[in-house]
């Protein structure tokens, strides 16, 4: 099956710093990638959808200037949490899809802790 | 706005029992529905995907059904094992986006 990786798997940073999370599709080309966040004991909430070579589409309530998404190639998307604060601490999961109707394949997630 | 609800929120059963997890959604205009498993602190593992034109899908001890008109899906797990303990999430695909339920946390006791 299709494999999606995320790096790092966990990160701890100080308040005010920026953190970059990478999402890679290892064995297929992902025309679309999705970023989700998940708080403890809660479900996944879609943050944004990114298509290769174009600007990401953010869900309502998600600050685009705080969560910068870049999808520069068909196998890599990055999420940068800028000026992170403790309330940004969460589990961030990406998924990748090949084609308009393809199944989404999920990465293993990145645990972000902001001190 | 699509809303996905899963009942129960948590379930504890003894090993060997058959069990059913429920998922309901408010808007029947979906492309497909998917069931996932999530272990603590981990990502999602896809279990079954049912297209909107299908009624059910089976994989091993798992069987998922879909009644699109009534906005319901069930995940049936036969002969449960301690290794089945995890959170089970259902998600509907609407317009290419997945909308998730809150999940059912399953614990299978040996």
Coordinates of N, CA and C in Angstrom, one line a residue:
Chain A
X1 N 0.8 -1.2 0.0 CA 0.0 0.0 0.0 C 0.9 1.2 0.0
X2 N 0.2 2.4 -0.2 CA 0.9 3.7 -0.3 C 1.4 4.1 1.1
X3 N 2.6 4.6 1.1 CA 3.2 5.0 2.4 C 3.5 6.5 2.5
X4 N 3.1 7.0 3.6 CA 3.3 8.5 3.9 C 4.1 8.6 5.1
X5 N 5.2 9.4 5.1 CA 6.0 9.6 6.3 C 5.9 11.0 6.8
X6 N 6.2 11.2 8.0 CA 6.2 12.5 8.6 C 7.5 12.7 9.4
X7 N 8.0 13.9 9.4 CA 9.2 14.1 10.2 C 9.2 15.5 10.7
X8 N 9.5 15.7 12.0 CA 9.8 14.7 13.0 C 8.6 14.0 13.5
X9 N 8.8 12.9 14.3 CA 7.7 12.2 14.9 C 7.3 13.0 16.2
X10 N 8.2 13.7 16.8 CA 7.8 14.5 17.9 C 8.8 15.7 18.0
X11 N 8.4 16.8 18.6 CA 9.2 17.9 18.7 C 8.8 18.7 19.9
X12 N 9.7 19.2 20.7 CA 9.5 20.1 21.8 C 10.2 21.4 21.5
X13 N 9.5 22.5 21.7 CA 10.1 23.8 21.4 C 9.7 24.8 22.4
X14 N 10.4 25.9 22.4 CA 10.0 27.0 23.3 C 9.0 27.9 22.7
X15 N 8.2 28.6 23.5 CA 7.2 29.5 23.0 C 7.9 30.6 22.2
X16 N 7.3 30.9 21.0 CA 7.8 32.0 20.2 C 8.7 31.5 19.0
X17 N 9.1 30.2 19.1 CA 9.9 29.7 18.0 C 9.0 29.1 16.9
X18 N 9.6 28.9 15.7 CA 8.8 28.3 14.6 C 9.2 26.8 14.4
X19 N 8.3 26.0 14.0 CA 8.6 24.6 13.9 C 8.1 24.1 12.5
X20 N 8.9 23.4 11.8 CA 8.5 22.9 10.5 C 8.3 21.4 10.5
X21 N 7.2 20.9 10.0 CA 6.9 19.5 9.9 C 6.8 19.1 8.4
X22 N 7.4 18.0 8.1 CA 7.4 17.5 6.7 C 6.5 16.3 6.6
X23 N 5.9 16.3 5.4 CA 5.0 15.2 5.1 C 5.5 14.7 3.7
X24 N 5.8 13.4 3.6 CA 6.3 12.9 2.3 C 5.5 11.7 1.8
X25 N 5.1 11.6 0.6 CA 4.6 10.4 0.0 C 5.7 9.6 -0.6
X26 N 5.9 8.4 -0.1 CA 7.2 7.7 -0.4 C 7.1 6.9 -1.7
X27 N 6.0 6.4 -2.1 CA 5.9 5.6 -3.3 C 4.8 6.0 -4.3
X28 N 4.3 7.2 -4.2 CA 3.4 7.7 -5.1 C 3.4 9.2 -5.2
X29 N 2.9 9.7 -6.2 CA 2.9 11.2 -6.4 C 1.5 11.7 -5.9
X30 N 1.6 12.6 -4.9 CA 0.4 13.1 -4.3 C 0.1 14.5 -4.8
X31 N -1.0 14.5 -5.6 CA -1.4 15.8 -6.1 C -2.0 16.7 -5.0
X32 N -2.6 16.1 -4.0 CA -3.2 16.8 -2.9 C -2.7 16.2 -1.6
X33 N -2.4 17.1 -0.7 CA -2.1 16.7 0.7 C -2.9 17.5 1.7
X34 N -3.2 16.9 2.8 CA -4.1 17.4 3.8 C -3.4 17.5 5.1
X35 N -3.7 18.5 5.9 CA -3.1 18.6 7.2 C -4.2 18.7 8.2
X36 N -4.1 17.8 9.3 CA -5.1 17.7 10.4 C -4.4 18.0 11.7
X37 N -5.2 18.4 12.7 CA -4.7 18.4 14.0 C -5.6 17.7 14.9
X38 N -5.1 17.1 16.0 CA -5.9 16.3 16.9 C -5.5 16.6 18.3
X39 N -6.5 17.0 19.1 CA -6.3 17.3 20.5 C -6.6 16.0 21.2
X40 N -6.0 15.8 22.5 CA -6.2 14.6 23.2 C -7.7 14.2 23.3
X41 N -8.0 13.0 23.1 CA -9.3 12.4 23.2 C -10.3 13.0 22.2
X42 N -9.8 13.7 21.2 CA -10.7 14.3 20.2 C -10.4 13.8 18.8
X43 N -11.3 14.1 17.9 CA -11.1 13.6 16.6 C -10.2 14.5 15.8
X44 N -9.9 14.1 14.5 CA -9.1 14.8 13.6 C -9.9 16.0 13.0
X45 N -9.3 17.2 13.0 CA -9.9 18.3 12.4 C -9.0 18.8 11.3
X46 N -9.7 18.9 10.1 CA -8.9 19.3 8.9 C -8.5 20.8 9.1
X47 N -7.2 21.0 8.8 CA -6.7 22.4 8.9 C -6.7 23.0 7.5
X48 N -6.1 22.3 6.6 CA -6.0 22.9 5.3 C -5.7 21.8 4.2
X49 N -6.0 22.1 3.0 CA -5.8 21.3 1.8 C -4.8 21.9 0.9
X50 N -3.8 21.2 0.5 CA -2.8 21.8 -0.3 C -2.6 21.0 -1.6
X51 N -2.6 21.7 -2.7 CA -2.4 21.1 -4.0 C -1.0 21.6 -4.5
X52 N -0.3 20.6 -5.1 CA 1.1 20.9 -5.6 C 1.1 22.1 -6.5
X53 N 2.0 23.0 -6.1 CA 2.2 24.2 -7.0 C 1.2 25.3 -6.8
X54 N 0.3 25.2 -5.9 CA -0.7 26.3 -5.6 C -0.8 26.5 -4.2
X55 N -1.5 27.6 -3.8 CA -1.7 28.0 -2.4 C -2.6 27.0 -1.7
X56 N -2.4 26.9 -0.5 CA -3.2 26.0 0.3 C -4.6 26.6 0.6
X57 N -5.6 25.8 0.8 CA -6.9 26.3 1.1 C -7.1 25.9 2.6
X58 N -7.4 26.9 3.4 CA -7.5 26.8 4.8 C -9.0 26.6 5.2
X59 N -9.2 25.8 6.3 CA -10.5 25.7 6.8 C -10.9 26.9 7.7
X60 N -12.1 27.1 7.8 CA -12.6 28.3 8.6 C -12.0 28.2 10.0
X61 N -11.5 29.3 10.5 CA -10.9 29.4 11.8 C -9.4 29.1 11.9
X62 N -8.8 28.6 10.8 CA -7.4 28.3 10.9 C -6.6 29.5 10.3
X63 N -5.7 30.0 11.1 CA -4.9 31.2 10.7 C -3.9 30.8 9.7
X64 N -4.0 31.3 8.5 CA -3.0 31.0 7.4 C -1.7 31.6 7.7
X65 N -1.6 32.7 8.4 CA -0.3 33.3 8.6 C 0.4 32.6 9.8
X66 N -0.3 31.8 10.5 CA 0.3 31.1 11.6 C 0.7 29.7 11.2
X67 N -0.1 29.1 10.4 CA 0.2 27.7 9.9 C 0.5 27.8 8.4
X68 N 1.8 27.9 8.1 CA 2.2 28.1 6.7 C 2.4 26.7 6.1
X69 N 1.8 26.6 4.9 CA 1.8 25.3 4.2 C 2.4 25.5 2.8
X70 N 3.4 24.6 2.5 CA 4.1 24.7 1.2 C 4.0 23.3 0.6
X71 N 3.6 23.2 -0.6 CA 3.5 21.9 -1.3 C 4.3 22.1 -2.6
X72 N 5.6 22.1 -2.5 CA 6.5 22.4 -3.6 C 6.7 21.3 -4.6
X73 N 6.4 20.1 -4.2 CA 6.6 19.0 -5.1 C 5.5 18.0 -4.9
X74 N 5.4 17.0 -5.8 CA 4.4 16.0 -5.7 C 4.6 15.0 -4.6
X75 N 5.7 15.1 -3.9 CA 6.0 14.1 -2.9 C 6.2 14.8 -1.5
X76 N 6.2 16.1 -1.4 CA 6.5 16.8 -0.2 C 5.6 18.0 0.1
X77 N 5.1 18.0 1.3 CA 4.4 19.2 1.8 C 4.9 19.5 3.2
X78 N 5.0 20.8 3.5 CA 5.5 21.1 4.8 C 4.5 22.0 5.5
X79 N 4.4 21.9 6.8 CA 3.6 22.7 7.7 C 4.5 23.4 8.6
X80 N 4.5 24.7 8.6 CA 5.4 25.5 9.6 C 4.4 26.2 10.5
X81 N 4.6 25.9 11.8 CA 3.9 26.6 12.9 C 4.7 27.8 13.3
X82 N 4.3 28.9 13.0 CA 5.1 30.1 13.3 C 4.8 30.7 14.7
X83 N 5.8 31.2 15.3 CA 5.7 31.8 16.7 C 4.7 30.9 17.5
X84 N 5.2 29.7 17.7 CA 4.4 28.7 18.4 C 4.1 29.1 19.9
X85 N 2.9 28.8 20.3 CA 2.5 29.0 21.7 C 2.0 27.7 22.3
X86 N 1.9 27.6 23.6 CA 1.5 26.4 24.3 C 0.2 25.8 23.7
X87 N -0.7 26.7 23.3 CA -2.0 26.3 22.8 C -1.9 25.6 21.4
X88 N -0.8 25.7 20.8 CA -0.5 25.0 19.5 C -0.1 23.6 19.7
X89 N 0.2 23.2 21.0 CA 0.6 21.9 21.3 C -0.5 20.9 20.9
X90 N -0.2 20.0 20.1 CA -1.2 19.1 19.5 C -0.5 18.0 18.7
X91 N -1.3 17.1 18.2 CA -0.8 16.0 17.3 C -1.2 16.4 15.9
X92 N -0.2 16.6 15.0 CA -0.5 17.0 13.7 C -0.3 15.8 12.7
X93 N -1.3 15.6 11.9 CA -1.3 14.4 11.0 C -1.5 14.9 9.6
X94 N -0.7 14.4 8.7 CA -0.9 14.7 7.3 C -1.5 13.5 6.5
X95 N -2.1 13.7 5.4 CA -2.5 12.7 4.5 C -2.2 13.1 3.1
X96 N -2.1 12.1 2.2 CA -1.8 12.4 0.8 C -2.7 11.6 -0.1
X97 N -3.1 12.2 -1.2 CA -4.0 11.6 -2.1 C -3.4 11.7 -3.5
X98 N -3.6 10.6 -4.3 CA -3.1 10.6 -5.7 C -4.4 10.8 -6.6
X99 N -4.4 11.9 -7.3 CA -5.6 12.1 -8.2 C -6.7 12.7 -7.4
X100 N -7.7 13.1 -8.2 CA -8.9 13.8 -7.6 C -9.8 12.9 -6.7
X101 N -9.8 11.6 -7.1 CA -10.8 10.7 -6.4 C -10.1 9.6 -5.6
X102 N -8.8 9.7 -5.4 CA -8.1 8.7 -4.8 C -8.3 8.6 -3.3
X103 N -7.9 7.5 -2.7 CA -8.0 7.3 -1.3 C -6.9 8.2 -0.6
X104 N -7.2 8.6 0.6 CA -6.2 9.4 1.4 C -5.4 8.4 2.2
X105 N -4.1 8.6 2.2 CA -3.2 7.7 3.0 C -2.6 8.6 4.1
X106 N -2.5 8.2 5.3 CA -2.2 9.0 6.4 C -0.7 8.7 6.9
X107 N -0.1 9.8 7.3 CA 1.2 9.7 7.9 C 1.1 9.3 9.4
X108 N 2.2 9.0 10.1 CA 2.2 8.6 11.4 C 1.9 9.7 12.5
X109 N 1.9 10.9 12.0 CA 1.7 12.0 13.0 C 2.9 12.6 13.6
X110 N 2.8 13.8 14.0 CA 3.9 14.6 14.7 C 3.3 15.2 16.0
X111 N 4.0 14.8 17.1 CA 3.5 15.4 18.4 C 4.3 16.6 18.7
X112 N 3.6 17.8 18.7 CA 4.3 19.1 19.0 C 3.9 19.5 20.4
X113 N 5.0 19.8 21.2 CA 4.8 20.3 22.5 C 5.5 21.6 22.6
X114 N 4.8 22.7 22.9 CA 5.3 24.0 23.0 C 5.4 24.4 24.5
X115 N 6.6 24.7 25.0 CA 6.8 25.0 26.4 C 6.6 26.5 26.7
Chain B
X1 N -24.2 21.6 7.2 CA -22.8 21.2 7.5 C -22.9 19.8 8.0
X2 N -22.0 19.0 7.4 CA -21.9 17.5 7.7 C -21.4 17.3 9.1
X3 N -22.1 16.5 9.9 CA -21.7 16.1 11.2 C -21.7 14.6 11.3
X4 N -20.6 14.1 11.9 CA -20.4 12.6 12.0 C -20.4 12.3 13.5
X5 N -21.2 11.4 13.9 CA -21.3 11.0 15.3 C -21.1 9.5 15.4
X6 N -20.3 9.1 16.4 CA -20.0 7.7 16.7 C -20.5 7.4 18.1
X7 N -21.2 6.2 18.1 CA -21.7 5.7 19.4 C -21.4 4.2 19.5
X8 N -20.9 3.7 20.7 CA -20.6 4.5 21.9 C -19.3 5.2 21.8
X9 N -19.0 6.1 22.8 CA -17.7 6.8 22.8 C -16.7 5.9 23.3
X10 N -17.1 4.9 24.2 CA -16.1 3.9 24.7 C -16.8 2.6 24.9
X11 N -16.1 1.6 24.8 CA -16.7 0.2 24.9 C -15.7 -0.7 25.4
X12 N -16.1 -1.5 26.4 CA -15.2 -2.5 27.0 C -15.9 -3.9 26.9
X13 N -15.2 -4.8 26.3 CA -15.8 -6.2 26.2 C -14.8 -7.2 26.5
X14 N -15.3 -8.4 26.9 CA -14.3 -9.5 27.1 C -13.9 -10.1 25.8
X15 N -12.7 -10.7 25.8 CA -12.2 -11.3 24.6 C -13.2 -12.4 24.1
X16 N -13.3 -12.4 22.7 CA -14.1 -13.4 22.1 C -15.5 -12.9 21.7
X17 N -15.9 -11.8 22.3 CA -17.2 -11.2 21.9 C -17.2 -10.6 20.5
X18 N -18.4 -10.7 19.9 CA -18.7 -10.0 18.7 C -19.2 -8.6 19.1
X19 N -18.8 -7.6 18.3 CA -19.3 -6.3 18.7 C -19.6 -5.4 17.5
X20 N -20.4 -4.4 17.7 CA -20.8 -3.4 16.7 C -20.5 -2.0 17.1
X21 N -19.8 -1.3 16.2 CA -19.6 0.1 16.4 C -20.5 0.9 15.4
X22 N -21.0 2.0 15.9 CA -22.0 2.7 15.1 C -21.4 4.1 14.6
X23 N -21.8 4.5 13.5 CA -21.4 5.8 12.9 C -22.6 6.4 12.2
X24 N -23.0 7.6 12.4 CA -24.1 8.2 11.7 C -23.6 9.6 11.2
X25 N -24.2 10.0 10.0 CA -23.8 11.3 9.4 C -25.1 12.0 9.0
X26 N -25.0 13.3 8.9 CA -26.3 14.1 8.7 C -26.6 14.3 7.3
X27 N -25.6 14.3 6.4 CA -25.8 14.6 5.0 C -25.4 13.4 4.2
X28 N -26.4 12.9 3.5 CA -26.1 11.6 2.7 C -25.4 11.8 1.4
X29 N -25.1 13.0 1.1 CA -24.3 13.3 -0.2 C -22.8 13.1 0.0
X30 N -22.5 11.8 0.2 CA -21.1 11.5 0.4 C -20.5 10.7 -0.8
X31 N -19.2 10.7 -0.9 CA -18.5 10.0 -2.0 C -18.2 8.6 -1.5
X32 N -17.7 8.5 -0.3 CA -17.5 7.2 0.3 C -17.4 7.3 1.8
X33 N -17.2 6.2 2.6 CA -17.1 6.3 4.0 C -15.9 5.3 4.3
X34 N -15.2 5.7 5.3 CA -14.0 4.9 5.7 C -13.9 4.7 7.2
X35 N -13.5 3.5 7.5 CA -13.2 3.2 8.9 C -11.7 3.1 9.2
X36 N -11.3 3.7 10.3 CA -9.9 3.7 10.6 C -9.7 3.2 12.0
X37 N -8.5 2.7 12.3 CA -8.0 2.4 13.6 C -6.9 3.3 14.0
X38 N -6.9 3.8 15.2 CA -5.8 4.6 15.7 C -5.4 4.1 17.1
X39 N -4.1 3.7 17.2 CA -3.5 3.3 18.4 C -3.0 4.6 19.1
X40 N -2.9 4.5 20.5 CA -2.5 5.7 21.2 C -1.2 6.3 20.7
X41 N -1.3 7.6 20.4 CA -0.1 8.4 20.0 C 0.4 8.0 18.6
X42 N -0.5 7.3 17.8 CA -0.1 6.9 16.5 C -1.0 7.5 15.4
X43 N -0.6 7.3 14.2 CA -1.4 7.8 13.1 C -2.6 6.8 12.8
X44 N -3.2 7.0 11.7 CA -4.4 6.2 11.3 C -4.0 5.0 10.4
X45 N -4.7 3.9 10.7 CA -4.6 2.8 9.8 C -6.0 2.6 9.2
X46 N -6.0 2.6 7.9 CA -7.3 2.4 7.2 C -7.7 0.9 7.3
X47 N -8.9 0.7 7.7 CA -9.5 -0.7 7.8 C -10.3 -1.0 6.6
X48 N -11.3 -0.2 6.3 CA -12.3 -0.5 5.3 C -12.8 0.8 4.6
X49 N -12.9 0.7 3.3 CA -13.5 1.9 2.6 C -14.7 1.4 1.8
X50 N -15.8 2.1 2.0 CA -17.1 1.7 1.3 C -17.4 2.8 0.4
X51 N -17.5 2.5 -0.9 CA -18.0 3.5 -1.8 C -19.5 3.8 -1.6
X52 N -20.0 4.9 -2.0 CA -21.4 5.3 -1.8 C -22.3 4.4 -2.5
X53 N -21.9 3.7 -3.5 CA -22.8 2.8 -4.2 C -22.8 1.4 -3.6
X54 N -21.9 1.1 -2.6 CA -21.8 -0.2 -2.0 C -22.6 -0.3 -0.7
X55 N -22.9 -1.5 -0.3 CA -23.6 -1.7 0.9 C -22.7 -2.2 2.1
X56 N -21.7 -2.9 1.7 CA -20.8 -3.4 2.7 C -19.4 -3.8 2.2
X57 N -18.5 -3.9 3.1 CA -17.1 -4.4 2.7 C -16.7 -5.3 3.9
X58 N -15.9 -6.3 3.5 CA -15.4 -7.2 4.5 C -13.9 -7.4 4.4
X59 N -13.2 -7.5 5.5 CA -11.8 -7.8 5.6 C -11.5 -8.6 6.8
X60 N -11.3 -9.9 6.6 CA -11.0 -10.7 7.8 C -12.2 -10.8 8.8
X61 N -11.9 -10.4 10.0 CA -12.9 -10.4 11.0 C -13.8 -9.1 11.1
X62 N -13.5 -8.2 10.1 CA -14.2 -6.9 10.1 C -15.2 -6.9 8.9
X63 N -16.4 -6.3 9.3 CA -17.4 -6.1 8.2 C -18.0 -4.7 8.5
X64 N -18.0 -3.9 7.4 CA -18.5 -2.6 7.5 C -19.7 -2.5 6.6
X65 N -20.8 -1.9 7.1 CA -22.0 -1.7 6.2 C -22.3 -0.2 6.1
X66 N -23.0 0.1 5.0 CA -23.3 1.5 4.8 C -24.8 1.6 4.3
X67 N -25.5 2.4 5.0 CA -26.9 2.7 4.5 C -26.9 4.2 4.3
X68 N -26.6 4.6 3.1 CA -26.4 6.1 2.8 C -27.7 6.8 3.0
X69 N -28.8 6.3 2.7 CA -30.1 7.0 2.8 C -30.5 7.3 4.2
X70 N -30.1 6.5 5.1 CA -30.4 6.7 6.5 C -29.2 7.4 7.2
X71 N -28.1 7.5 6.5 CA -27.0 8.2 7.1 C -26.3 7.3 8.2
X72 N -26.2 6.0 8.0 CA -25.6 5.2 9.0 C -24.6 4.2 8.4
X73 N -23.6 3.9 9.3 CA -22.7 2.8 9.0 C -22.4 2.1 10.3
X74 N -22.1 0.8 10.1 CA -21.7 0.0 11.3 C -20.4 -0.7 11.0
X75 N -19.6 -0.9 12.0 CA -18.4 -1.7 11.9 C -18.6 -2.9 12.8
X76 N -18.6 -4.1 12.2 CA -18.8 -5.3 13.0 C -17.4 -6.0 13.2
X77 N -17.1 -6.3 14.4 CA -15.8 -7.0 14.7 C -16.2 -8.4 15.3
X78 N -15.8 -9.4 14.6 CA -16.1 -10.8 15.1 C -15.0 -11.3 16.0
X79 N -15.4 -12.1 17.0 CA -14.4 -12.7 17.9 C -13.3 -11.8 18.3
X80 N -13.6 -10.8 19.0 CA -12.7 -9.7 19.4 C -11.5 -10.3 20.2
X81 N -10.3 -9.6 20.0 CA -9.1 -10.0 20.6 C -8.5 -8.8 21.3
X82 N -7.7 -9.0 22.4 CA -7.0 -7.9 23.0 C -6.3 -7.0 22.1
X83 N -5.7 -7.5 21.0 CA -5.0 -6.7 20.0 C -5.9 -5.8 19.2
X84 N -7.2 -6.0 19.4 CA -8.2 -5.0 18.7 C -8.4 -3.8 19.5
X85 N -7.8 -3.7 20.7 CA -8.0 -2.5 21.5 C -7.4 -1.3 20.9
X86 N -8.2 -0.3 20.6 CA -7.7 0.9 19.9 C -8.9 1.9 19.8
X87 N -8.7 3.0 19.2 CA -9.8 3.9 18.9 C -10.2 3.7 17.5
X88 N -11.5 3.6 17.2 CA -11.9 3.4 15.9 C -12.7 4.6 15.4
X89 N -12.2 5.1 14.3 CA -12.8 6.4 13.7 C -13.5 6.1 12.4
X90 N -14.6 6.7 12.2 CA -15.2 6.7 10.9 C -15.1 8.1 10.3
X91 N -15.1 8.1 9.0 CA -14.9 9.4 8.3 C -15.7 9.3 7.0
X92 N -16.4 10.4 6.6 CA -17.1 10.4 5.4 C -16.4 11.4 4.4
X93 N -16.3 11.0 3.2 CA -15.7 11.8 2.2 C -16.7 12.6 1.5
X94 N -16.6 13.9 1.6 CA -17.6 14.8 1.0 C -16.8 15.9 0.3
X95 N -16.9 15.9 -1.0 CA -16.2 16.9 -1.8 C -14.7 16.7 -1.7
X96 N -14.2 15.5 -1.5 CA -12.8 15.2 -1.4 C -12.2 15.4 -0.1
X97 N -13.0 15.9 0.9 CA -12.5 16.1 2.2 C -13.1 15.0 3.2
X98 N -12.3 14.6 4.1 CA -12.7 13.6 5.1 C -13.2 14.4 6.3
X99 N -14.4 14.0 6.8 CA -15.0 14.6 8.0 C -15.1 13.4 9.0
X100 N -14.4 13.6 10.1 CA -14.3 12.5 11.1 C -15.3 12.5 12.2
X101 N -15.7 11.4 12.7 CA -16.4 11.3 13.9 C -15.4 11.4 15.1
X102 N -16.0 11.4 16.3 CA -15.2 11.5 17.5 C -14.4 10.2 17.9
X103 N -14.9 9.1 17.3 CA -14.2 7.9 17.6 C -14.9 7.1 18.7
X104 N -14.7 5.7 18.7 CA -15.1 4.8 19.7 C -13.8 4.2 20.3
X105 N -13.6 4.4 21.6 CA -12.4 3.8 22.2 C -12.8 2.4 22.7
X106 N -12.2 1.4 22.1 CA -12.5 0.0 22.4 C -11.4 -0.6 23.2
X107 N -11.9 -1.3 24.2 CA -10.9 -2.1 25.1 C -11.4 -3.5 25.1
X108 N -10.6 -4.5 24.7 CA -10.9 -5.9 24.8 C -10.1 -6.5 25.9
X109 N -10.8 -7.0 26.9 CA -10.1 -7.6 28.1 C -9.8 -9.1 27.9
X110 N -8.6 -9.5 28.2 CA -8.3 -10.9 28.0 C -9.0 -11.8 29.1

